[in-house]
GROMACS .gro file of C-alpha atoms in nm:
model
  241
    1MET     CA    1   2.902   4.313  -3.160
    2LYS     CA    2   3.202   4.522  -3.283
    3LYS     CA    3   3.268   4.564  -3.651
    4ALA     CA    4   3.571   4.439  -3.771
    5LYS     CA    5   3.840   4.424  -4.102
    6LEU     CA    6   3.974   4.081  -4.074
    7LEU     CA    7   3.815   3.790  -4.219
    8LEU     CA    8   3.892   3.429  -4.113
    9SER     CA    9   3.938   3.145  -4.313
   10LEU     CA   10   3.767   2.812  -4.241
   11CYS     CA   11   3.949   2.529  -4.086
   12ALA     CA   12   3.772   2.224  -4.000
   13THR     CA   13   3.968   2.001  -3.824
   14ILE     CA   14   4.266   2.115  -3.545
   15VAL     CA   15   4.592   1.898  -3.554
   16GLY     CA   16   4.773   1.909  -3.184
   17ILE     CA   17   4.925   1.622  -3.019
   18THR     CA   18   4.515   1.489  -3.020
   19ALA     CA   19   4.328   1.591  -3.336
   20ILE     CA   20   4.029   1.744  -3.239
   21THR     CA   21   3.721   1.872  -3.406
   22SER     CA   22   3.532   2.167  -3.388
   23ALA     CA   23   3.219   2.125  -3.596
   24VAL     CA   24   2.841   2.291  -3.608
   25SER     CA   25   2.603   2.208  -3.351
   26ALA     CA   26   2.274   2.046  -3.482
   27LYS     CA   27   2.106   2.240  -3.173
   28PRO     CA   28   1.952   2.555  -3.324
   29MET     CA   29   2.143   2.918  -3.265
   30ASN     CA   30   2.021   3.253  -3.194
   31THR     CA   31   2.092   3.599  -3.093
   32GLY     CA   32   2.308   3.559  -2.718
   33SER     CA   33   2.422   3.219  -2.811
   34GLN     CA   34   2.837   3.199  -2.740
   35SER     CA   35   3.039   2.911  -2.797
   36GLU     CA   36   3.267   2.754  -3.011
   37HIS     CA   37   2.953   2.592  -3.252
   38VAL     CA   38   2.923   2.959  -3.279
   39GLN     CA   39   3.250   3.004  -3.371
   40ASP     CA   40   3.288   2.768  -3.609
   41LEU     CA   41   2.924   2.910  -3.771
   42GLN     CA   42   3.066   3.267  -3.803
   43GLU     CA   43   3.408   3.024  -3.963
   44ARG     CA   44   3.168   2.879  -4.210
   45LEU     CA   45   2.966   3.221  -4.284
   46ALA     CA   46   3.285   3.379  -4.370
   47THR     CA   47   3.371   3.107  -4.587
   48LEU     CA   48   3.101   3.186  -4.833
   49GLY     CA   49   3.133   3.573  -4.777
   50TYR     CA   50   2.855   3.631  -4.537
   51PHE     CA   51   3.044   3.666  -4.222
   52LYS     CA   52   3.310   3.964  -4.270
   53VAL     CA   53   3.394   4.073  -3.946
   54GLY     CA   54   3.615   3.906  -3.700
   55VAL     CA   55   3.545   3.551  -3.554
   56THR     CA   56   3.448   3.588  -3.195
   57GLY     CA   57   3.229   3.254  -3.091
   58TYR     CA   58   2.935   3.513  -2.970
   59TYR     CA   59   2.602   3.519  -3.159
   60GLY     CA   60   2.506   3.873  -3.181
   61SER     CA   61   2.364   4.115  -3.495
   62VAL     CA   62   2.614   4.066  -3.724
   63THR     CA   63   2.601   3.694  -3.713
   64GLU     CA   64   2.227   3.732  -3.700
   65GLU     CA   65   2.191   3.971  -4.022
   66SER     CA   66   2.459   3.698  -4.196
   67ILE     CA   67   2.248   3.432  -4.145
   68ARG     CA   68   1.932   3.615  -4.273
   69LYS     CA   69   2.136   3.702  -4.582
   70PHE     CA   70   2.236   3.338  -4.603
   71GLN     CA   71   1.855   3.208  -4.533
   72LYS     CA   72   1.752   3.430  -4.795
   73ASP     CA   73   2.037   3.355  -5.099
   74ASN     CA   74   1.956   2.967  -5.025
   75LYS     CA   75   1.560   2.954  -5.017
   76LEU     CA   76   1.532   2.938  -4.635
   77PRO     CA   77   1.215   3.064  -4.406
   78VAL     CA   78   1.420   3.382  -4.315
   79ASP     CA   79   1.462   3.467  -3.917
   80GLY     CA   80   1.764   3.485  -3.839
   81GLU     CA   81   1.833   3.186  -3.638
   82ALA     CA   82   2.061   2.885  -3.757
   83ASP     CA   83   1.815   2.617  -3.689
   84GLU     CA   84   1.846   2.267  -3.790
   85ASP     CA   85   1.769   2.335  -4.149
   86THR     CA   86   2.001   2.631  -4.200
   87ILE     CA   87   2.308   2.420  -4.026
   88ALA     CA   88   2.248   2.151  -4.282
   89LYS     CA   89   2.249   2.383  -4.588
   90LEU     CA   90   2.555   2.577  -4.464
   91MET     CA   91   2.743   2.248  -4.372
   92GLN     CA   92   2.620   2.106  -4.725
   93LYS     CA   93   2.810   2.405  -4.853
   94THR     CA   94   3.105   2.413  -4.710
   95LYS     CA   95   3.220   2.068  -4.673
   96PRO     CA   96   3.551   2.046  -4.526
   97LYS     CA   97   3.872   1.874  -4.695
   98GLN     CA   98   4.033   1.575  -4.509
   99ALA     CA   99   4.325   1.688  -4.252
  100ALA     CA  100   4.637   1.457  -4.302
  101LYS     CA  101   4.661   1.240  -4.064
  102PRO     CA  102   4.965   1.360  -3.818
  103GLN     CA  103   5.264   1.159  -3.779
  104GLU     CA  104   5.319   0.966  -3.430
  105ASP     CA  105   5.632   1.101  -3.266
  106THR     CA  106   5.774   0.817  -3.071
  107LYS     CA  107   6.036   0.985  -2.882
  108SER     CA  108   5.820   1.213  -2.697
  109SER     CA  109   5.709   1.182  -2.342
  110ALA     CA  110   5.527   1.363  -2.052
  111ASN     CA  111   5.917   1.472  -1.931
  112SER     CA  112   6.028   1.585  -2.266
  113LYS     CA  113   6.081   1.968  -2.330
  114PRO     CA  114   5.814   2.090  -2.589
  115LYS     CA  115   5.904   2.107  -2.915
  116THR     CA  116   5.856   2.348  -3.181
  117ASN     CA  117   5.684   2.278  -3.500
  118SER     CA  118   5.934   2.254  -3.752
  119LYS     CA  119   5.675   2.423  -4.013
  120PRO     CA  120   5.465   2.673  -3.780
  121SER     CA  121   5.147   2.779  -3.939
  122THR     CA  122   5.095   3.138  -3.970
  123LYS     CA  123   4.842   3.375  -3.797
  124ASN     CA  124   4.673   3.383  -4.132
  125THR     CA  125   4.601   2.984  -4.178
  126GLN     CA  126   4.494   2.884  -3.859
  127SER     CA  127   4.190   2.844  -3.685
  128THR     CA  128   4.033   3.054  -3.403
  129LEU     CA  129   4.037   2.730  -3.161
  130GLU     CA  130   4.396   2.637  -3.251
  131GLN     CA  131   4.542   2.994  -3.217
  132LEU     CA  132   4.329   3.034  -2.877
  133ALA     CA  133   4.483   2.660  -2.795
  134ARG     CA  134   4.831   2.794  -2.860
  135ILE     CA  135   4.852   3.104  -2.658
  136ILE     CA  136   4.698   2.935  -2.379
  137TYR     CA  137   4.981   2.636  -2.398
  138SER     CA  138   5.255   2.894  -2.424
  139GLU     CA  139   5.104   3.181  -2.140
  140ALA     CA  140   4.983   2.889  -1.929
  141ARG     CA  141   5.050   2.515  -1.961
  142GLY     CA  142   5.213   2.515  -1.574
  143GLU     CA  143   4.910   2.663  -1.440
  144SER     CA  144   4.617   2.445  -1.362
  145PHE     CA  145   4.304   2.366  -1.585
  146GLU     CA  146   4.109   2.653  -1.489
  147GLY     CA  147   4.405   2.842  -1.479
  148GLN     CA  148   4.434   2.801  -1.850
  149VAL     CA  149   4.091   2.849  -1.907
  150ALA     CA  150   4.120   3.168  -1.759
  151VAL     CA  151   4.394   3.313  -1.988
  152GLY     CA  152   4.139   3.207  -2.293
  153SER     CA  153   3.919   3.391  -2.099
  154VAL     CA  154   4.101   3.731  -2.108
  155VAL     CA  155   4.150   3.663  -2.476
  156MET     CA  156   3.774   3.598  -2.505
  157ASN     CA  157   3.723   3.991  -2.305
  158ARG     CA  158   3.925   4.167  -2.501
  159VAL     CA  159   3.745   4.068  -2.801
  160GLN     CA  160   3.425   4.223  -2.711
  161SER     CA  161   3.618   4.521  -2.531
  162SER     CA  162   3.638   4.840  -2.740
  163GLU     CA  163   3.999   4.917  -2.575
  164PHE     CA  164   4.120   4.613  -2.783
  165PRO     CA  165   4.061   4.472  -3.164
  166ASP     CA  166   3.750   4.265  -3.278
  167SER     CA  167   3.906   3.943  -3.289
  168ILE     CA  168   4.057   3.681  -3.159
  169SER     CA  169   4.336   3.637  -3.416
  170GLU     CA  170   4.413   4.049  -3.389
  171VAL     CA  171   4.379   4.027  -2.972
  172ILE     CA  172   4.657   3.735  -3.017
  173PHE     CA  173   4.891   3.912  -3.239
  174GLN     CA  174   4.815   4.255  -3.133
  175PRO     CA  175   5.181   4.387  -3.090
  176GLY     CA  176   5.351   4.392  -2.749
  177GLN     CA  177   5.080   4.237  -2.549
  178PHE     CA  178   5.150   3.854  -2.475
  179THR     CA  179   5.521   3.742  -2.385
  180ALA     CA  180   5.485   3.427  -2.591
  181ILE     CA  181   5.398   3.603  -2.925
  182ASP     CA  182   5.750   3.814  -2.842
  183ASP     CA  183   5.966   3.525  -2.755
  184GLY     CA  184   5.820   3.253  -2.994
  185GLN     CA  185   5.710   3.019  -2.723
  186TYR     CA  186   5.330   3.075  -2.929
  187TRP     CA  187   5.491   2.835  -3.157
  188LEU     CA  188   5.517   2.504  -2.947
  189THR     CA  189   5.277   2.279  -2.993
  190PRO     CA  190   4.926   2.285  -2.782
  191ASN     CA  191   4.836   1.998  -2.576
  192LYS     CA  192   4.537   1.868  -2.533
  193SER     CA  193   4.436   2.034  -2.206
  194ALA     CA  194   4.511   2.361  -2.423
  195TYR     CA  195   4.268   2.267  -2.679
  196ALA     CA  196   3.999   2.170  -2.400
  197ALA     CA  197   4.088   2.523  -2.197
  198ALA     CA  198   4.021   2.699  -2.509
  199GLN     CA  199   3.688   2.546  -2.605
  200GLU     CA  200   3.564   2.613  -2.259
  201ALA     CA  201   3.698   3.000  -2.323
  202LEU     CA  202   3.498   2.944  -2.618
  203LYS     CA  203   3.198   2.840  -2.489
  204GLY     CA  204   3.193   3.177  -2.242
  205THR     CA  205   3.360   2.998  -1.898
  206ASP     CA  206   3.509   3.295  -1.738
  207LYS     CA  207   3.595   3.235  -1.374
  208THR     CA  208   3.800   3.604  -1.389
  209LYS     CA  209   3.459   3.782  -1.349
  210GLY     CA  210   3.605   4.009  -1.717
  211ALA     CA  211   3.970   4.042  -1.628
  212LEU     CA  212   4.138   4.214  -1.961
  213TYR     CA  213   4.449   4.180  -1.816
  214TYR     CA  214   4.668   3.909  -1.632
  215TYR     CA  215   5.079   3.905  -1.449
  216ASN     CA  216   5.261   3.674  -1.260
  217PRO     CA  217   5.381   3.901  -0.970
  218GLU     CA  218   5.668   3.690  -0.890
  219LEU     CA  219   5.775   3.768  -1.273
  220ALA     CA  220   5.603   4.133  -1.400
  221THR     CA  221   5.846   4.413  -1.345
  222SER     CA  222   5.583   4.663  -1.479
  223THR     CA  223   5.455   4.863  -1.214
  224TRP     CA  224   5.164   4.960  -1.442
  225SER     CA  225   5.048   4.618  -1.406
  226LYS     CA  226   5.066   4.589  -1.061
  227ALA     CA  227   4.906   4.905  -1.012
  228ARG     CA  228   4.534   4.784  -1.158
  229ALA     CA  229   4.269   4.679  -0.944
  230THR     CA  230   4.326   4.277  -0.879
  231ILE     CA  231   3.995   4.084  -0.942
  232LYS     CA  232   4.133   3.750  -0.798
  233LYS     CA  233   4.417   3.542  -0.800
  234ILE     CA  234   4.450   3.181  -1.010
  235GLY     CA  235   4.742   3.000  -0.981
  236ASN     CA  236   5.043   3.193  -1.017
  237HIS     CA  237   4.846   3.508  -1.213
  238VAL     CA  238   4.645   3.779  -1.068
  239PHE     CA  239   4.366   3.885  -1.307
  240THR     CA  240   4.302   4.253  -1.328
  241TYR     CA  241   4.098   4.542  -1.553
   0.00000   0.00000   0.00000
């Protein structure tokens, strides 16, 4: 896993149109695991100062070493595996605050124009899941669920690539990479499908076969994008290396 400089803060409860909570799994996690539970594990470790690289959702050598240090400091068996006792102790030390219940918008409907948040969060206060859901919704809300997951997979693939930044947040906010960041659509409120797609991408689901780029051939004007080798087409997007 690549080293990064950004430290993300813990945010236990994510609120969109539907509230979604990401919690550490009671199932043991170790090197090679990849899921939203690993992402939450990393955020909790980061909150305590043990994990000082970008949150990726992938349990690599850096995560293992962070767990070893946490286990040693808390008088647990030191093996680098996030077992039941380690997870229980980690959750005990990072009990989240209760998030405020969102007010229901009685005027919204399935046919309404998406609305922006009145007080949008900044990239430093959003959780990894929320950031991924936002970029998926703003870039692919007209796509099928598979197409939405595919956009999330590109973000995850970039995190693992040496060509891009080392965390989900840095990949999303890298200047000039996503139209939705440039035109402000990123701040639209994600729907339930976007959060579900984000969770699938965090689990490691990738139908793009490792794509690092995508574009809509009906809208793209960049010859550079169109010149890249096509992996596959999902909905309106062509995915490339």
